[in-house]
Short mmCIF file of C-alpha atoms in Angstrom, two decimals:
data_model
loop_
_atom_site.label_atom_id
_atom_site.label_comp_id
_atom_site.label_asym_id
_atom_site.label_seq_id
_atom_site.Cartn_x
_atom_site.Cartn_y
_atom_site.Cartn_z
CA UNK L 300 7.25 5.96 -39.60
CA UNK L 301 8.08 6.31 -35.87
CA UNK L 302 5.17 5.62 -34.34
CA UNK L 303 4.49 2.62 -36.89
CA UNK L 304 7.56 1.39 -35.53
CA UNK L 305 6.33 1.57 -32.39
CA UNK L 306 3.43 -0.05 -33.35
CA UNK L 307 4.81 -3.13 -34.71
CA UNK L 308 7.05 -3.54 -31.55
CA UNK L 309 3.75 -4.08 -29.18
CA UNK L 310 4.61 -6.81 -26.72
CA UNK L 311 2.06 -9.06 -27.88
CA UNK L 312 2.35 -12.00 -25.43
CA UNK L 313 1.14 -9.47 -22.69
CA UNK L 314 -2.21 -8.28 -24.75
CA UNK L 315 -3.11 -12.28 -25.32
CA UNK L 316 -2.71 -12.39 -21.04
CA UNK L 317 -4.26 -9.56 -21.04
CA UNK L 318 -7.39 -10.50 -23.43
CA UNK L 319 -7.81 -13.94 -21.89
CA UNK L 320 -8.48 -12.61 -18.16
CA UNK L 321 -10.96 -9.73 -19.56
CA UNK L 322 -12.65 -12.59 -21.71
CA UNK L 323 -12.70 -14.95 -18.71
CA UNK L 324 -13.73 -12.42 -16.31
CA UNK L 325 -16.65 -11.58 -18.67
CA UNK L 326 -17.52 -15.35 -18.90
CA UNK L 327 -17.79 -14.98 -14.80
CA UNK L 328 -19.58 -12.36 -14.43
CA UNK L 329 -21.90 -13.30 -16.46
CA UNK L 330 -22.63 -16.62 -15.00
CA UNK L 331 -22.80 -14.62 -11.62
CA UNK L 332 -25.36 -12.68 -12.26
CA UNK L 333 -27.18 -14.34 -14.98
CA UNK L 334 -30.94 -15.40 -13.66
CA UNK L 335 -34.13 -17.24 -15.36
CA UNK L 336 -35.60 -13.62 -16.49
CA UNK L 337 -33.08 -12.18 -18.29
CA UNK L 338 -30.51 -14.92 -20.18
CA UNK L 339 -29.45 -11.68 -23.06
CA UNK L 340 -26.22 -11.29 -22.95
CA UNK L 341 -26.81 -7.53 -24.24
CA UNK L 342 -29.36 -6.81 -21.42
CA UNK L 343 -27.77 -3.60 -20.36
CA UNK L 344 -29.58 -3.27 -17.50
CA UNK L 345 -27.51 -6.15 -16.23
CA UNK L 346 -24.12 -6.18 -14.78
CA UNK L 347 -22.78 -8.65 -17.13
CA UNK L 348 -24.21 -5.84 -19.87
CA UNK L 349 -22.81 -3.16 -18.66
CA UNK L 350 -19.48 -5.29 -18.23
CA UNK L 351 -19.53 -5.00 -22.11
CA UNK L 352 -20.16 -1.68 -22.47
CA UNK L 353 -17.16 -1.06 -20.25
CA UNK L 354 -15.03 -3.57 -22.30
CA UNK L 355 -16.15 -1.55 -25.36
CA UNK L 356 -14.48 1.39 -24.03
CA UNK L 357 -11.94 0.04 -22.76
CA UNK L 358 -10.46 -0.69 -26.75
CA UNK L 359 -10.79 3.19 -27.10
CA UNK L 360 -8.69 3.68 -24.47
CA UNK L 361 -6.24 1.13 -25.81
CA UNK L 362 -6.05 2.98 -28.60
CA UNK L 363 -5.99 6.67 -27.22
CA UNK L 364 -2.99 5.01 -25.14
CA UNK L 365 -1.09 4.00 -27.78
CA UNK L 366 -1.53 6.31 -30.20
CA UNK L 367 -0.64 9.17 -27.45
CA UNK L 368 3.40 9.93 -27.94
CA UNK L 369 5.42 7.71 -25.10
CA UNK L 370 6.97 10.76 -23.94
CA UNK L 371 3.92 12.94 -23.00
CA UNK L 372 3.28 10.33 -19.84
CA UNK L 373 7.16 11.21 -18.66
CA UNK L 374 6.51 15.18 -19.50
CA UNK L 375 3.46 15.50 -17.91
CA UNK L 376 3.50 12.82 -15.04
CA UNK L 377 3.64 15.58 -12.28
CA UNK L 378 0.37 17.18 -13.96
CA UNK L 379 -0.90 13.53 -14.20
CA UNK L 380 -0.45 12.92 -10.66
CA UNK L 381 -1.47 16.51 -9.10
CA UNK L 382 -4.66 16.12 -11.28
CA UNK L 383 -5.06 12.78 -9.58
CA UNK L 384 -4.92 13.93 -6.10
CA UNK L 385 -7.28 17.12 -7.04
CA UNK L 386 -9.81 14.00 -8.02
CA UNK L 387 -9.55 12.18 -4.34
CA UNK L 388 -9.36 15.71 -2.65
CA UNK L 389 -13.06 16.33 -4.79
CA UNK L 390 -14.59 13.29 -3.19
CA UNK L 391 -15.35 14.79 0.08
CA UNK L 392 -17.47 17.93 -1.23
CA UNK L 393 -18.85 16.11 -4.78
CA UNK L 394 -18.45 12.30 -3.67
CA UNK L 395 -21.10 9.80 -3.70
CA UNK L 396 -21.48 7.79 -0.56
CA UNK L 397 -22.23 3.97 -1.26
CA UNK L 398 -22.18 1.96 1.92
CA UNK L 399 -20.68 4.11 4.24
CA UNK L 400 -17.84 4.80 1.62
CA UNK L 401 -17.38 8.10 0.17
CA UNK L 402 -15.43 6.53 -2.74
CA UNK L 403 -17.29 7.50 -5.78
CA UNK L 404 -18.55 10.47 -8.46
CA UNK L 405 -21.85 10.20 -9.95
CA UNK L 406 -22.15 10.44 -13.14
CA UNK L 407 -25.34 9.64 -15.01
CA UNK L 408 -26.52 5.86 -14.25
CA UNK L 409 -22.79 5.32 -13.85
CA UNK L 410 -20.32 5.63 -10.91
CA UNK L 411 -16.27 6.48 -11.18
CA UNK L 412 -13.92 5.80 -8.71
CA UNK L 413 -10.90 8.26 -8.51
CA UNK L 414 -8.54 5.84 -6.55
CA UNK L 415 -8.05 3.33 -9.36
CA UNK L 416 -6.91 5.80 -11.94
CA UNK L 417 -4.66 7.19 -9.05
CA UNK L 418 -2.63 4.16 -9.51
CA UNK L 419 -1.15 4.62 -12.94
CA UNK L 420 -0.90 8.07 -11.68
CA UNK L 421 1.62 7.70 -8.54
CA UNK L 422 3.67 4.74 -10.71
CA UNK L 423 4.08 7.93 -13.21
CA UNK L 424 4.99 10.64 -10.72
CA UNK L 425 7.58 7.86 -8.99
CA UNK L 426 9.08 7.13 -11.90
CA UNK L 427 9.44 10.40 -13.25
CA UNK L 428 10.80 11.31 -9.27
CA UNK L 429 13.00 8.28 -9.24
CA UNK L 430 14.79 8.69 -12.84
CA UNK L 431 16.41 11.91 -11.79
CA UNK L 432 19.81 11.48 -12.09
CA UNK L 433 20.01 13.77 -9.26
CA UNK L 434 17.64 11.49 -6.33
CA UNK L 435 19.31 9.38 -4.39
CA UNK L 436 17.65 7.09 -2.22
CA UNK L 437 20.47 6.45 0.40
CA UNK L 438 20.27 10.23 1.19
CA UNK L 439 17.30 10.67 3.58
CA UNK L 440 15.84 13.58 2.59
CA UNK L 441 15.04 11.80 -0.63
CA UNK L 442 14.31 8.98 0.68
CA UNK L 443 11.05 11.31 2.45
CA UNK L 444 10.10 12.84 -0.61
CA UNK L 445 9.79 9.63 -2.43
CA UNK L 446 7.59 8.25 0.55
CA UNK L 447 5.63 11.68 0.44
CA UNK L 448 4.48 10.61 -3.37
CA UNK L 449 3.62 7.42 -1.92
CA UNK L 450 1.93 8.64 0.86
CA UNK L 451 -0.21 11.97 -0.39
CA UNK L 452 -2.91 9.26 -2.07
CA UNK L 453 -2.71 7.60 0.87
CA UNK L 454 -3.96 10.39 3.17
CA UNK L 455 -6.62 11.29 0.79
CA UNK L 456 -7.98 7.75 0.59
CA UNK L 457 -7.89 6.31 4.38
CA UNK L 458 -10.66 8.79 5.35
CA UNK L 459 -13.24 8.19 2.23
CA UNK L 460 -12.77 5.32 4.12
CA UNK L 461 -11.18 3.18 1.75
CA UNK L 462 -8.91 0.88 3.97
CA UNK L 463 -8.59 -1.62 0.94
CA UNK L 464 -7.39 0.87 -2.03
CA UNK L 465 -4.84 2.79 0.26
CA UNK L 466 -3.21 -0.94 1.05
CA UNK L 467 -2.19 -0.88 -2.73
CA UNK L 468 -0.44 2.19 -2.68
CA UNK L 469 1.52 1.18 0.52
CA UNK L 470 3.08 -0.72 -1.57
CA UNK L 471 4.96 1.43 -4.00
CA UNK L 472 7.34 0.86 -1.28
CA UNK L 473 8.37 -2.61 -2.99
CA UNK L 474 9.01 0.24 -6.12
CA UNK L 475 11.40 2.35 -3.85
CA UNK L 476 12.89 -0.39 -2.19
CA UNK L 477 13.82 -1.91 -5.57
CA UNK L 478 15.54 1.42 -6.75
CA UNK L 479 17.97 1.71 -3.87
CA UNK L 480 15.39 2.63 -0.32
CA UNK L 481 17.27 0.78 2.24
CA UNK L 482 16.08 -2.74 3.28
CA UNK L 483 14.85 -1.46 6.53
CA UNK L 484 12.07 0.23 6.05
CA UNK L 485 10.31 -3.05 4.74
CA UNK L 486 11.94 -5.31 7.35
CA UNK L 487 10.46 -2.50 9.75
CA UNK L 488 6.94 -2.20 8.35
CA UNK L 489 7.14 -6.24 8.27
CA UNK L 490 7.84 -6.62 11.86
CA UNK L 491 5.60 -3.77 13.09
CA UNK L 492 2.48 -6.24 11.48
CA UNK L 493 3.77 -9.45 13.35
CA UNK L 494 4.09 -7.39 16.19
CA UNK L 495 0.55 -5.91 16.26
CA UNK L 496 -0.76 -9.11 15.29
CA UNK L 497 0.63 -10.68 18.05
CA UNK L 498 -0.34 -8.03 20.81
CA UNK L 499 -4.06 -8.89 19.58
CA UNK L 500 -3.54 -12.48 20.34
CA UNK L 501 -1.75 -12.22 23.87
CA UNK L 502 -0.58 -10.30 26.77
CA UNK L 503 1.14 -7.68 26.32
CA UNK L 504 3.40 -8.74 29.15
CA UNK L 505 4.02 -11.84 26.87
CA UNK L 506 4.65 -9.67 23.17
CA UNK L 507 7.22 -7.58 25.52
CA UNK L 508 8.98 -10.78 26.79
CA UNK L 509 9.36 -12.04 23.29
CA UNK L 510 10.78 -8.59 21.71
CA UNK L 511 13.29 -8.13 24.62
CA UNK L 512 14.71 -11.92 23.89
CA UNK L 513 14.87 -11.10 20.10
CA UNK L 514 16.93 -7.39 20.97
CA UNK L 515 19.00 -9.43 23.26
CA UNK L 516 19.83 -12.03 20.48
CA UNK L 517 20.58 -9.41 18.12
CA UNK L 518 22.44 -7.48 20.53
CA UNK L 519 24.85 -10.54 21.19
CA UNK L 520 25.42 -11.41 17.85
CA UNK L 521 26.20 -8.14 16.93
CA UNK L 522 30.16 -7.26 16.26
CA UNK L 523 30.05 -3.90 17.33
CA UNK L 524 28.16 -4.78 20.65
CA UNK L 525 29.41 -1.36 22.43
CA UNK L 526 27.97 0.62 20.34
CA UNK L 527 24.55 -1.15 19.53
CA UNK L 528 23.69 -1.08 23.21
CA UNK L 529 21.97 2.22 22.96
CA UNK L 530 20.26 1.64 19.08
CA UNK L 531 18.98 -1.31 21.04
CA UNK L 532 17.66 0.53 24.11
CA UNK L 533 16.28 2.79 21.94
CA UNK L 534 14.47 -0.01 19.82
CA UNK L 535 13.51 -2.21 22.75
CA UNK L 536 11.52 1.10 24.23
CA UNK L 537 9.83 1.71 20.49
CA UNK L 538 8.61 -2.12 20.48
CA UNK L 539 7.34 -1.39 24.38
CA UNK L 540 5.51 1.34 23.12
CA UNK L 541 3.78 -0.26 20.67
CA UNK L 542 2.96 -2.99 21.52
CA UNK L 543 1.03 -1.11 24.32
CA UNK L 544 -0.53 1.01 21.69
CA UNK L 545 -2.34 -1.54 20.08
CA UNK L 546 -5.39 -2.52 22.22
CA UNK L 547 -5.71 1.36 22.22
CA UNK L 548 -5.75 1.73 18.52
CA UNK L 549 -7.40 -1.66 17.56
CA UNK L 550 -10.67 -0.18 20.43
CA UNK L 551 -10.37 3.56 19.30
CA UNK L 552 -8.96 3.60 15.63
CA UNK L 553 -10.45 1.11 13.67
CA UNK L 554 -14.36 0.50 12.92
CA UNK L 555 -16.36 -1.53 14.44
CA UNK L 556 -16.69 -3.64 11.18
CA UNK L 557 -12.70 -3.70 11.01
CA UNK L 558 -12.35 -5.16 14.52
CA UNK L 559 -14.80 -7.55 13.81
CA UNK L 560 -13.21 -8.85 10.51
CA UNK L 561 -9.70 -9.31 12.34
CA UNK L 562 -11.06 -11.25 15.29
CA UNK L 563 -13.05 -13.62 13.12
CA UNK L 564 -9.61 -14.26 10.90
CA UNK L 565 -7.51 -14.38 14.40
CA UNK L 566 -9.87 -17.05 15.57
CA UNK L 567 -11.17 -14.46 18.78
CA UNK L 568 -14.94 -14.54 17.88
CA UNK L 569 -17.01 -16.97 15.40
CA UNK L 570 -19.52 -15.31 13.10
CA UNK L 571 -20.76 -17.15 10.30
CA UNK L 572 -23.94 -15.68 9.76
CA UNK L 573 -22.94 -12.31 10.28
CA UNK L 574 -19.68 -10.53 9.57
CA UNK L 575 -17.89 -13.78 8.49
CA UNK L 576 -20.82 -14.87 6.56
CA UNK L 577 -19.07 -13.38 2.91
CA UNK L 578 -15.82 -15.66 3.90
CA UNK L 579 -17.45 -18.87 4.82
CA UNK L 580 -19.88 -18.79 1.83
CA UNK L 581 -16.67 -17.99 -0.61
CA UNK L 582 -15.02 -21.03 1.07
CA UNK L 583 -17.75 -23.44 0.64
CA UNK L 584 -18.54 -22.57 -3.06
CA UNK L 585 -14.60 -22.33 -4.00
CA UNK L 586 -14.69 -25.89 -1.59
CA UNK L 587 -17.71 -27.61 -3.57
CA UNK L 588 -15.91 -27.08 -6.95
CA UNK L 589 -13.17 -29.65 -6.33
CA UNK L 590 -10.63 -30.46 -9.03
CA UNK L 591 -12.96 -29.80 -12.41
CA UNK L 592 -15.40 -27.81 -11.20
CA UNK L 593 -19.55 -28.13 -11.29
CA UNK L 594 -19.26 -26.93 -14.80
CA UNK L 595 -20.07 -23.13 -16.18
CA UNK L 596 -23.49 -21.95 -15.30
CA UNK L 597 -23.95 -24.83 -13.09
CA UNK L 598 -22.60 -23.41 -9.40
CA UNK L 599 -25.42 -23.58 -6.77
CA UNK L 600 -23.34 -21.41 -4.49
CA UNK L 601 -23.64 -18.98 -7.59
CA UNK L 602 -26.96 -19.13 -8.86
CA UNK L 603 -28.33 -19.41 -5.36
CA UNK L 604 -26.73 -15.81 -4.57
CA UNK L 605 -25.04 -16.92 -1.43
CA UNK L 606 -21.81 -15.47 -1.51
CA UNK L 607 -22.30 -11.52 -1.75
CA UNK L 608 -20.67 -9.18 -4.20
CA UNK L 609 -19.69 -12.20 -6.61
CA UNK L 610 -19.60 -10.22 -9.44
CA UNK L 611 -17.40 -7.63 -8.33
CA UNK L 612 -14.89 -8.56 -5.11
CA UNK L 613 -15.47 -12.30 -5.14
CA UNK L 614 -15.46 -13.45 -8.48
CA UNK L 615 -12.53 -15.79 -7.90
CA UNK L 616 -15.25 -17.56 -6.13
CA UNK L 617 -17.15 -18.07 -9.65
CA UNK L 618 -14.02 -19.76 -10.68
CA UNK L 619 -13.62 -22.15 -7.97
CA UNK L 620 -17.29 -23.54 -7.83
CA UNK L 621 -17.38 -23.68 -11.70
CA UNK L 622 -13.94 -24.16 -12.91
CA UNK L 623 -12.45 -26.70 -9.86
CA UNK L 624 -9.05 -26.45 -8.67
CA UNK L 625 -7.81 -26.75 -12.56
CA UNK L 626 -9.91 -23.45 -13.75
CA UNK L 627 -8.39 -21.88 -10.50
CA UNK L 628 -4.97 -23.03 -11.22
CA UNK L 629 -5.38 -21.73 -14.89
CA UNK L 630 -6.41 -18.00 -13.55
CA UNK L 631 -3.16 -17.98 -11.30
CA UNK L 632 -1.00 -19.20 -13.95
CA UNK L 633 -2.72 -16.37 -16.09
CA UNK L 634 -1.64 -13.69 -13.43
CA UNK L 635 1.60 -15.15 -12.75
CA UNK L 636 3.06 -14.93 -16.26
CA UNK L 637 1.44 -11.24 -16.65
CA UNK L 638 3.65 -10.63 -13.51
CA UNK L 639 6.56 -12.07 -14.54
CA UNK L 640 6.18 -11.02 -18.13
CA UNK L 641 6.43 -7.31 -16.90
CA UNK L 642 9.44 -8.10 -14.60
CA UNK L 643 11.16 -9.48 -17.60
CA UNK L 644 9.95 -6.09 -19.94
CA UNK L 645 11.04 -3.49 -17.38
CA UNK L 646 14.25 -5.31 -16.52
CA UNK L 647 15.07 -4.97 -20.45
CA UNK L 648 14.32 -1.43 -20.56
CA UNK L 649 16.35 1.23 -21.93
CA UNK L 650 15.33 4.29 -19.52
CA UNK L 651 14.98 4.04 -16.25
CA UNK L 652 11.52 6.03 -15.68
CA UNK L 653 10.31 3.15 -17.96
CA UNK L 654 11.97 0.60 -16.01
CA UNK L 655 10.68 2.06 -12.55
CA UNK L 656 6.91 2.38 -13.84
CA UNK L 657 6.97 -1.21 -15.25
CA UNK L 658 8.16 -2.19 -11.71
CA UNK L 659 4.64 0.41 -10.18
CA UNK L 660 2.89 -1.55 -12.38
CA UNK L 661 3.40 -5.07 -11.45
CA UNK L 662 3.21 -3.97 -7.18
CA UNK L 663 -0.02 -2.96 -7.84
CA UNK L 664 -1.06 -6.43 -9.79
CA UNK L 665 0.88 -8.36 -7.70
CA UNK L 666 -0.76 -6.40 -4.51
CA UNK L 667 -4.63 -6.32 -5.92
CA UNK L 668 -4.40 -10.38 -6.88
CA UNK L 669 -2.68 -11.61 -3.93
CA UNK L 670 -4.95 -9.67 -1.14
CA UNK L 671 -7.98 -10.48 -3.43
CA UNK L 672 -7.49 -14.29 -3.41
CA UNK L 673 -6.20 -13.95 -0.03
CA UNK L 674 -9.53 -12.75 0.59
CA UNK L 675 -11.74 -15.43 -0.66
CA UNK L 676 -9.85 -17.90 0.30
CA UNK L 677 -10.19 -16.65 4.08
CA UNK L 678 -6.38 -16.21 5.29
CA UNK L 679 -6.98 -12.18 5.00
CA UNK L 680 -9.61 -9.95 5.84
CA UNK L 681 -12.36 -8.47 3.46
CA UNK L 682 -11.24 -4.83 2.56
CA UNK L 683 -12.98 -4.71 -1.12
CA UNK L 684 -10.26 -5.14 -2.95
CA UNK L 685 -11.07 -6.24 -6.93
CA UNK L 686 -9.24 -8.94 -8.77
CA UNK L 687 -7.71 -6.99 -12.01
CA UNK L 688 -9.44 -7.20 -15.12
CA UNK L 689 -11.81 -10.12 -13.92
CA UNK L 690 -14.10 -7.90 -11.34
CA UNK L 691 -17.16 -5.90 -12.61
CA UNK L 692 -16.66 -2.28 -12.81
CA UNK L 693 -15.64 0.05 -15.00
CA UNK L 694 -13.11 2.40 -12.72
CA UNK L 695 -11.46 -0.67 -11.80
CA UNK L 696 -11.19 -2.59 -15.60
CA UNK L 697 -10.19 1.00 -16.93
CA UNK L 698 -7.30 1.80 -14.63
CA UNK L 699 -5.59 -1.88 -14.83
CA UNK L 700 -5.61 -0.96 -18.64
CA UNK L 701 -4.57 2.22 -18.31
CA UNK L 702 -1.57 1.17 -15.99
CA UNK L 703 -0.70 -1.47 -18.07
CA UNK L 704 -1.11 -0.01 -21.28
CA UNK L 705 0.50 2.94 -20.84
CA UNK L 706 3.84 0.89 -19.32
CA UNK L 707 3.19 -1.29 -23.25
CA UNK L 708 3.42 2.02 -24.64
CA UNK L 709 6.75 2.31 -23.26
CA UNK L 710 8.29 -0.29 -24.17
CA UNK L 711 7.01 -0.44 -27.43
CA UNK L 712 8.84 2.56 -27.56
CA UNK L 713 12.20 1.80 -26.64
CA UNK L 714 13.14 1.10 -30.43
CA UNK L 715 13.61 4.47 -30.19
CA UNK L 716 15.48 5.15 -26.50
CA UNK L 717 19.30 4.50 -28.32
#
């Protein structure tokens, strides 16, 4: 009777969401990768086959997920998570390397990529961290240990390298920040990116100028101005430091193909038939769509196989060539009310490790959609990051369900949290 209860108390507004982008991103794959010598949709050996095989599975695990008890994921979160971390750790001895990434396991005919179950994985091990009644996040040594659950994927994923996955965990800081981490460690982080931007685009003597006026400014408007002259000192020398760093790091640190990606978005170099080449073709066959679209099946960009990796990282560019600006619109407004419709479900919940892994799961939607349009749109590098539950794969349609479903679970569940 319980768990038929918690059956019947299935937020079904989010599954319909939910359906309609795995239906639509079907539709778009398959017109992707569709060509003249194989039109069956159940051609296996084709993505848009294997895209239903995946979506096949994918109802198993909806069930497994909800027919699992909601309080196993709270009870065995830390086991969850460790086993995650075991999985990245694994990649460099039994990982697969796929273009210069060591991202992957083999297995059979088909690949899995550890990183996008991780996801579910850290929202459960926050959660679980953040609902003890004893953590406090004004106290700084919790304040570490919460970053350190953040952070341990993190480590494990930057070297694979996987610049693009560990961008999504950075921000289970919007989690920790929600549940009490002080303001300043975003406002920090924010800052640090303007400022490292800006280094790239002029002198340093220039970047040093402009961070001395703003510690002055702040310095005189403070109240306590005698005792802020030495926290500004102190800050004033950081920002120096820095912003010196950065030619260093940006020369040294990054790859080759990194530098190049940044100086074609900052406007430094012009590559359109090289590095830039994936950008500019996205813009011109999201462009050539206009407001309705050249109808489905009909993109030239898209049959012509212009724009790389459509299927996968640039499917939103499907959309836009076939759909116009209203298809495009209609995906956003999809996304947007999934968003939102979590917000409103984990505000409303009656535990708070429910609560905090409804708000993991909508920083990693919210993260993964924004930096993915961002991305074929042109106003933010390429770093392979998928649209949820529209990109081919089956790591990456698999852990969006699992992340979601498992927070559905939850509150399906709260019936019984009185």
């Amino acid at each position: 009777m319980k768990n038929q209860s918690v059956q019947k108390n299935i937020d079904w507004i989010t599954i319909i969401i939910y359906s309609a982008l795995v239906i639509l991103g079907w539709m778009n794959i398959y017109s992707a990768d569709i060509n003249p010598t194989s039109d069956y949709i159940f051609d296996f050996n084709e993505n848009y086959g294997k895209q239903l095989i995946f979506i096949a599975f994918t109802i198993v695990l909806i069930i497994v997920i909800l027919t699992i008890d909601a309080k196993f994921y709270e009870r065995f979160s830390s086991v969850i998570f460790g086993s995650s971390l075991v999985l990245l750790a694994g990649l460099f001895i039994f990982g697969k390397t796929i273009a210069g990434q060591r991202c992957w396991y083999a297995i059979g005919g088909f690949t899995l990529q550890p990183s996008e179950f991780a996801k579910a994985a850290t929202a459960l091990a926050l959660a679980k961290y953040l609902s003890d009644p004893q953590v406090n996040l004004k106290n700084f040594n919790h304040q570490l240990l919460g970053l350190l659950i953040m952070g341990l994927p993190i480590l494990l994923i930057l070297p694979q390298p996987d610049p693009g996955s560990a961008l999504i965990f950075v921000m289970f800081i919007l989690v920790l920040n929600r549940e009490g981490l002080p303001s300043w460690y975003l406002w920090t982080g924010a800052f640090a990116i303007i400022l490292f931007i800006m280094a790239l685009l002029i002198k340093p003597q220039y970047v040093i100028l402009i961070s001395f006026c703003g510690v002055v400014i702040h310095y005189l408007k403070s109240r306590k101005i005698h005792r802020n002259i030495i926290a500004s000192t102190i800050v004033f020398a950081l920002m120096v430091g820095f912003s010196l760093s950065v030619d260093y790091v940006f020369e040294n640190v990054f790859k080759q193909h990194h530098r190049d990606r940044f100086n074609i978005l900052l406007g430094k170099e012009v590559d359109m038939a090289g590095v830039g080449y994936n950008t500019n073709q996205s813009e011109i066959a999201i462009g050539s769509g206009g407001w309705l679209g050249k109808g489905y099946l009909e993109g030239t960009q898209t049959k012509g196989n212009f724009v790389p990796e459509q299927h996968t990282d640039y499917i939103f560019t499907t959309v836009g060539e076939e759909w116009g600006f209203a298809g495009s619109t209609v995906i956003v407004l999809l996304f947007v009310s999934l968003m939102l419709r979590i917000l409103y479900l984990a505000e409303n919940q009656k535990t708070k490790f429910s609560r905090v892994y409804g708000y993991g799961v909508a920083s990693v939607l919210f993260t993964h959609f924004f930096v993915n349009v961002s991305m074929v749109i042109g106003i933010f590098p390429t770093i392979g990051v998928p649209l949820p539950f529209l990109s081919y794969g089956g790591s990456s349609l698999w852990g969006f369900t699992i992340l979601l479903f498992i927070f559905l679970k939850l509150d399906a569940n709260k019936v019984n949290e009185w």
